[in-house]
mmCIF file of C-alpha atoms and ligand atoms in Angstrom:
data_model
loop_
_atom_site.group_PDB
_atom_site.id
_atom_site.type_symbol
_atom_site.label_atom_id
_atom_site.label_comp_id
_atom_site.label_asym_id
_atom_site.label_seq_id
_atom_site.Cartn_x
_atom_site.Cartn_y
_atom_site.Cartn_z
ATOM 1 C CA MET A 1 94.897 243.777 71.868
ATOM 2 C CA GLU A 2 91.270 242.542 71.756
ATOM 3 C CA ALA A 3 92.007 240.205 68.793
ATOM 4 C CA VAL A 4 95.084 238.841 70.564
ATOM 5 C CA ARG A 5 93.000 238.312 73.658
ATOM 6 C CA LEU A 6 90.275 236.328 71.867
ATOM 7 C CA ASN A 7 92.650 234.176 69.819
ATOM 8 C CA ALA A 8 94.943 233.508 72.722
ATOM 9 C CA ALA A 9 92.089 232.487 75.028
ATOM 10 C CA GLU A 10 90.805 230.066 72.398
ATOM 11 C CA PHE A 11 94.325 228.727 71.802
ATOM 12 C CA ILE A 12 95.005 228.222 75.516
ATOM 13 C CA ARG A 13 91.730 226.382 76.084
ATOM 14 C CA ALA A 14 92.197 224.176 73.015
ATOM 15 C CA ARG A 15 95.945 223.437 73.063
ATOM 16 C CA LEU A 16 97.158 223.682 76.677
ATOM 17 C CA PRO A 17 95.656 220.878 78.769
ATOM 18 C CA LEU A 18 94.102 221.704 82.112
ATOM 19 C CA LEU A 19 96.378 219.905 84.573
ATOM 20 C CA PRO A 20 96.681 219.557 88.340
ATOM 21 C CA VAL A 21 99.431 221.732 89.825
ATOM 22 C CA PRO A 22 102.270 219.978 91.696
ATOM 23 C CA GLY A 23 101.778 220.412 95.427
ATOM 24 C CA ILE A 24 98.613 222.495 94.906
ATOM 25 C CA PRO A 25 95.804 219.950 94.372
ATOM 26 C CA GLU A 26 93.212 222.703 94.925
ATOM 27 C CA ILE A 27 94.024 224.304 91.551
ATOM 28 C CA VAL A 28 94.170 223.241 87.897
ATOM 29 C CA LEU A 29 95.992 225.275 85.263
ATOM 30 C CA HIS A 30 96.303 225.241 81.483
ATOM 31 C CA LYS A 31 99.931 224.227 80.983
ATOM 32 C CA ALA A 32 102.022 224.000 77.833
ATOM 33 C CA VAL A 33 103.057 220.500 76.742
ATOM 34 C CA PRO A 34 105.257 219.604 73.754
ATOM 35 C CA ALA A 35 102.183 219.159 71.539
ATOM 36 C CA SER A 36 100.777 222.600 72.400
ATOM 37 C CA GLY A 37 102.637 224.299 69.578
ATOM 38 C CA LEU A 38 103.199 227.622 71.327
ATOM 39 C CA GLY A 39 105.349 228.537 68.340
ATOM 40 C CA ARG A 40 102.142 229.076 66.349
ATOM 41 C CA LEU A 41 101.097 231.892 68.680
ATOM 42 C CA ALA A 42 104.609 233.335 68.484
ATOM 43 C CA ALA A 43 104.573 233.181 64.682
ATOM 44 C CA GLU A 44 101.362 235.246 64.535
ATOM 45 C CA ASP A 45 102.578 237.974 66.890
ATOM 46 C CA ALA A 46 105.970 239.660 66.680
ATOM 47 C CA ALA A 47 105.447 240.931 70.230
ATOM 48 C CA PHE A 48 105.087 237.399 71.636
ATOM 49 C CA GLY A 49 107.596 237.143 74.502
ATOM 50 C CA SER A 50 108.702 234.322 76.792
ATOM 51 C CA PRO A 51 105.547 232.377 77.663
ATOM 52 C CA TYR A 52 106.094 232.399 81.418
ATOM 53 C CA TRP A 53 102.318 232.152 81.783
ATOM 54 C CA ALA A 54 102.279 228.658 80.261
ATOM 55 C CA TYR A 55 104.355 227.026 83.013
ATOM 56 C CA TYR A 56 104.609 226.638 86.786
ATOM 57 C CA TRP A 57 107.184 228.653 88.695
ATOM 58 C CA LEU A 58 108.643 227.652 92.039
ATOM 59 C CA GLY A 59 108.044 231.060 93.601
ATOM 60 C CA GLY A 60 104.384 231.058 92.622
ATOM 61 C CA LEU A 61 103.942 227.496 93.847
ATOM 62 C CA ALA A 62 105.326 228.445 97.277
ATOM 63 C CA LEU A 63 103.132 231.556 97.572
ATOM 64 C CA ALA A 64 100.021 229.669 96.461
ATOM 65 C CA ARG A 65 100.666 226.914 99.019
ATOM 66 C CA PHE A 66 101.325 229.550 101.697
ATOM 67 C CA VAL A 67 98.045 231.431 101.264
ATOM 68 C CA LEU A 68 96.004 228.244 100.919
ATOM 69 C CA ASP A 69 97.514 226.884 104.150
ATOM 70 C CA ARG A 70 97.211 230.220 105.977
ATOM 71 C CA PRO A 71 94.022 231.809 104.639
ATOM 72 C CA GLU A 72 94.152 234.455 107.381
ATOM 73 C CA VAL A 73 96.981 236.074 105.399
ATOM 74 C CA VAL A 74 94.572 237.069 102.604
ATOM 75 C CA ALA A 75 91.079 236.727 104.093
ATOM 76 C CA GLY A 76 88.958 239.822 103.477
ATOM 77 C CA ARG A 77 91.917 241.759 102.021
ATOM 78 C CA ARG A 78 92.477 243.532 98.698
ATOM 79 C CA VAL A 79 95.325 241.654 97.049
ATOM 80 C CA LEU A 80 97.600 242.479 94.112
ATOM 81 C CA ASP A 81 99.267 239.564 92.319
ATOM 82 C CA LEU A 82 102.275 241.284 90.747
ATOM 83 C CA GLY A 83 103.623 239.438 87.692
ATOM 84 C CA CYS A 84 100.701 237.032 87.651
ATOM 85 C CA GLY A 85 101.864 234.750 84.796
ATOM 86 C CA SER A 86 99.347 231.890 84.742
ATOM 87 C CA GLY A 87 97.339 233.462 87.563
ATOM 88 C CA LEU A 88 98.207 230.680 90.015
ATOM 89 C CA VAL A 89 98.823 232.983 92.989
ATOM 90 C CA ALA A 90 95.768 235.142 92.245
ATOM 91 C CA ILE A 91 93.553 232.050 92.066
ATOM 92 C CA ALA A 92 94.959 230.700 95.341
ATOM 93 C CA ALA A 93 94.339 234.060 97.053
ATOM 94 C CA MET A 94 90.706 234.122 95.904
ATOM 95 C CA GLN A 95 90.204 230.511 96.979
ATOM 96 C CA ALA A 96 91.662 231.428 100.383
ATOM 97 C CA GLY A 97 89.104 234.196 100.873
ATOM 98 C CA ALA A 98 90.636 237.445 99.591
ATOM 99 C CA ALA A 99 88.057 240.226 99.201
ATOM 100 C CA SER A 100 89.420 240.916 95.702
ATOM 101 C CA VAL A 101 92.462 240.112 93.632
ATOM 102 C CA LEU A 102 93.951 242.323 90.962
ATOM 103 C CA ALA A 103 96.357 240.285 88.825
ATOM 104 C CA VAL A 104 98.825 242.358 86.825
ATOM 105 C CA ASP A 105 101.409 241.455 84.229
ATOM 106 C CA VAL A 106 103.426 243.253 81.554
ATOM 107 C CA ASP A 107 102.716 240.364 79.167
ATOM 108 C CA PRO A 108 99.225 240.536 77.607
ATOM 109 C CA TYR A 109 99.207 236.760 77.153
ATOM 110 C CA ALA A 110 99.628 236.344 80.920
ATOM 111 C CA VAL A 111 96.502 238.458 81.398
ATOM 112 C CA VAL A 112 94.572 236.179 79.046
ATOM 113 C CA ALA A 113 95.963 233.040 80.697
ATOM 114 C CA THR A 114 94.995 234.375 84.128
ATOM 115 C CA GLN A 115 91.432 235.078 82.948
ATOM 116 C CA VAL A 116 91.112 231.607 81.391
ATOM 117 C CA ASN A 117 92.648 229.851 84.414
ATOM 118 C CA ALA A 118 90.565 231.830 86.918
ATOM 119 C CA ALA A 119 87.409 230.811 85.042
ATOM 120 C CA ALA A 120 88.552 227.165 84.976
ATOM 121 C CA ASN A 121 88.858 227.300 88.769
ATOM 122 C CA GLY A 122 85.572 229.131 89.278
ATOM 123 C CA VAL A 123 86.998 232.277 90.872
ATOM 124 C CA ALA A 124 86.705 235.945 89.895
ATOM 125 C CA VAL A 125 90.037 237.685 89.316
ATOM 126 C CA GLU A 126 90.469 241.091 87.698
ATOM 127 C CA ALA A 127 93.405 240.800 85.302
ATOM 128 C CA LEU A 128 95.215 243.864 84.002
ATOM 129 C CA HIS A 129 97.906 244.384 81.370
ATOM 130 C CA ALA A 130 100.124 247.012 82.975
ATOM 131 C CA ASP A 131 103.466 247.864 84.472
ATOM 132 C CA LEU A 132 102.663 249.444 87.817
ATOM 133 C CA THR A 133 106.281 249.822 88.894
ATOM 134 C CA GLU A 134 106.586 253.504 87.991
ATOM 135 C CA GLY A 135 103.062 254.548 88.842
ATOM 136 C CA PRO A 136 101.410 255.411 92.132
ATOM 137 C CA VAL A 137 101.226 252.919 94.952
ATOM 138 C CA PRO A 138 98.197 250.678 94.293
ATOM 139 C CA GLU A 139 95.151 250.705 96.559
ATOM 140 C CA VAL A 140 95.596 247.223 98.005
ATOM 141 C CA ASP A 141 96.351 245.728 101.419
ATOM 142 C CA LEU A 142 98.721 242.986 100.329
ATOM 143 C CA ILE A 143 101.025 242.366 97.358
ATOM 144 C CA LEU A 144 101.948 238.808 96.408
ATOM 145 C CA ALA A 145 104.988 238.628 94.143
ATOM 146 C CA GLY A 146 105.655 235.127 92.806
ATOM 147 C CA ASP A 147 109.015 234.627 91.097
ATOM 148 C CA VAL A 148 109.349 238.203 89.871
ATOM 149 C CA PHE A 149 113.111 238.314 90.623
ATOM 150 C CA TYR A 150 113.867 235.858 87.805
ATOM 151 C CA ASP A 151 116.209 238.231 85.928
ATOM 152 C CA PRO A 152 118.186 241.341 86.912
ATOM 153 C CA GLU A 153 116.059 243.711 84.787
ATOM 154 C CA PRO A 154 112.632 242.891 86.275
ATOM 155 C CA ALA A 155 114.217 242.646 89.730
ATOM 156 C CA ALA A 156 115.641 246.160 89.343
ATOM 157 C CA ARG A 157 112.185 247.530 88.483
ATOM 158 C CA VAL A 158 110.169 245.560 90.995
ATOM 159 C CA THR A 159 112.405 245.977 94.076
ATOM 160 C CA PRO A 160 112.107 249.790 94.435
ATOM 161 C CA PHE A 161 108.391 249.581 93.646
ATOM 162 C CA LEU A 162 107.852 247.054 96.430
ATOM 163 C CA ALA A 163 109.933 249.217 98.759
ATOM 164 C CA ARG A 164 107.622 252.188 97.995
ATOM 165 C CA CYS A 165 104.593 250.006 98.646
ATOM 166 C CA ARG A 166 106.031 248.880 101.979
ATOM 167 C CA ALA A 167 106.720 252.503 102.936
ATOM 168 C CA ALA A 168 103.048 253.222 102.191
ATOM 169 C CA GLY A 169 102.005 250.488 104.618
ATOM 170 C CA ILE A 170 101.183 247.705 102.143
ATOM 171 C CA GLU A 171 102.250 244.216 103.210
ATOM 172 C CA VAL A 172 104.426 242.433 100.622
ATOM 173 C CA LEU A 173 105.110 238.704 100.372
ATOM 174 C CA ALA A 174 107.478 237.212 97.816
ATOM 175 C CA GLY A 175 107.843 233.597 96.709
ATOM 176 C CA ASP A 176 111.204 232.598 95.287
ATOM 177 C CA PRO A 177 113.660 229.690 95.051
ATOM 178 C CA ARG A 178 116.499 232.123 95.911
ATOM 179 C CA ARG A 179 117.348 233.126 92.361
ATOM 180 C CA ALA A 180 120.425 235.333 92.083
ATOM 181 C CA PRO A 181 118.675 238.756 91.736
ATOM 182 C CA LEU A 182 116.578 238.199 94.876
ATOM 183 C CA PRO A 183 116.988 241.252 97.196
ATOM 184 C CA VAL A 184 117.791 239.056 100.200
ATOM 185 C CA ALA A 185 118.785 241.994 102.427
ATOM 186 C CA ARG A 186 115.153 243.158 102.410
ATOM 187 C CA LEU A 187 113.600 239.735 102.947
ATOM 188 C CA ARG A 188 112.658 237.681 105.985
ATOM 189 C CA GLY A 189 111.942 233.983 105.500
ATOM 190 C CA LEU A 190 108.490 232.794 106.541
ATOM 191 C CA ALA A 191 108.105 229.306 105.080
ATOM 192 C CA GLU A 192 109.907 226.745 102.966
ATOM 193 C CA TYR A 193 108.393 224.160 100.616
ATOM 194 C CA ARG A 194 109.575 221.457 98.251
ATOM 195 C CA PHE A 195 107.972 220.866 94.871
ATOM 196 C CA ALA A 196 108.643 218.197 92.257
ATOM 197 C CA GLU A 197 109.851 219.588 88.934
ATOM 198 C CA THR A 198 107.369 218.750 86.204
ATOM 199 C CA ASP A 199 109.624 216.875 83.808
ATOM 200 C CA SER A 200 112.383 215.451 86.003
ATOM 201 C CA GLY A 201 110.466 214.899 89.254
ATOM 202 C CA VAL A 202 113.497 216.398 91.052
ATOM 203 C CA MET A 203 112.457 218.090 94.309
ATOM 204 C CA ARG A 204 113.262 221.815 94.436
ATOM 205 C CA VAL A 205 113.090 224.155 97.412
ATOM 206 C CA SER A 206 111.111 227.381 97.227
ATOM 207 C CA GLU A 207 110.487 229.912 99.968
ATOM 208 C CA VAL A 208 108.033 232.584 101.023
ATOM 209 C CA PHE A 209 109.515 235.822 102.332
ATOM 210 C CA ALA A 210 108.160 238.956 103.919
ATOM 211 C CA PHE A 211 109.530 242.048 102.181
ATOM 212 C CA ASP A 212 110.501 244.315 105.081
HETATM 213 C C1 SAM B 301 108.685 233.894 86.300
HETATM 214 S S1 SAM B 301 107.102 234.528 85.926
HETATM 215 C C2 SAM B 301 106.171 234.098 87.397
HETATM 216 C C3 SAM B 301 104.690 234.079 87.154
HETATM 217 C C4 SAM B 301 103.806 233.812 88.366
HETATM 218 N N1 SAM B 301 103.906 234.858 89.359
HETATM 219 C C5 SAM B 301 104.142 232.481 88.996
HETATM 220 O O1 SAM B 301 104.864 232.452 90.000
HETATM 221 O O2 SAM B 301 103.692 231.452 88.464
HETATM 222 C C6 SAM B 301 107.334 236.290 86.143
HETATM 223 C C7 SAM B 301 106.211 237.134 85.584
HETATM 224 O O3 SAM B 301 106.444 238.490 85.936
HETATM 225 C C8 SAM B 301 106.051 239.298 84.842
HETATM 226 N N2 SAM B 301 106.679 240.615 85.006
HETATM 227 C C9 SAM B 301 107.965 240.977 84.832
HETATM 228 N N3 SAM B 301 108.143 242.276 85.114
HETATM 229 C C10 SAM B 301 106.935 242.759 85.496
HETATM 230 C C11 SAM B 301 106.453 244.036 85.916
HETATM 231 N N4 SAM B 301 107.252 245.099 85.987
HETATM 232 N N5 SAM B 301 105.153 244.161 86.233
HETATM 233 C C12 SAM B 301 104.306 243.096 86.138
HETATM 234 N N6 SAM B 301 104.704 241.871 85.730
HETATM 235 C C13 SAM B 301 105.998 241.696 85.427
HETATM 236 C C14 SAM B 301 106.490 238.502 83.631
HETATM 237 O O4 SAM B 301 105.835 238.908 82.454
HETATM 238 C C15 SAM B 301 106.104 237.086 84.067
HETATM 239 O O5 SAM B 301 104.793 236.753 83.702
#
């Protein structure tokens, strides 16, 4: 894990340019471009999964915009960024005044990307490689879940976990462009945004929901 971490951090800094984020001018992120050659990382590691961490996601964009526009949502609070990917939401929460942010992902490369991106934006984020969904409720005040309902399998793990967290009194906000596995019955819309897709420039809607 340590070797992966070092090589991946070096690779991300060298091969994924640091670019402004659409609709979030406060933050820059290392993003994959065709010349990045992510396949080289994949070739060196049989466990290399989908590099979600190397791209923007509509749900994360909406949550990041939400907390930056409404810093009172995170100010002084202990925040968990569940499924942190690039770390976009964690970085936005720290910039908006969170007391601390724990960024968690099941993909070790996402943990590395979050550490590298947090450093590039000058904020301190604790990044952890873990699946918290079957463990105890975390000691945080607020969970931010950006685009974690992207497939039925993660949605089926994350939804009951978030329900347990809610029952324990933790506030939960989700960002999502209404993908099919979204547990809409549990969600209450709070805000709606439009972001330009990176390649096509097509505007896409993404929303922030309270998980009730
Ligand atoms: C579509 S990406 C979104 C990343 C980021 N939140 C954003 O919006 O930019 C979903 C992320 O959730 C992570 N993930 C999936 N299941 C998870 C779980 N049980 N616990 C933590 N992370 C998980 C994936 O590895 C992936 O990085």
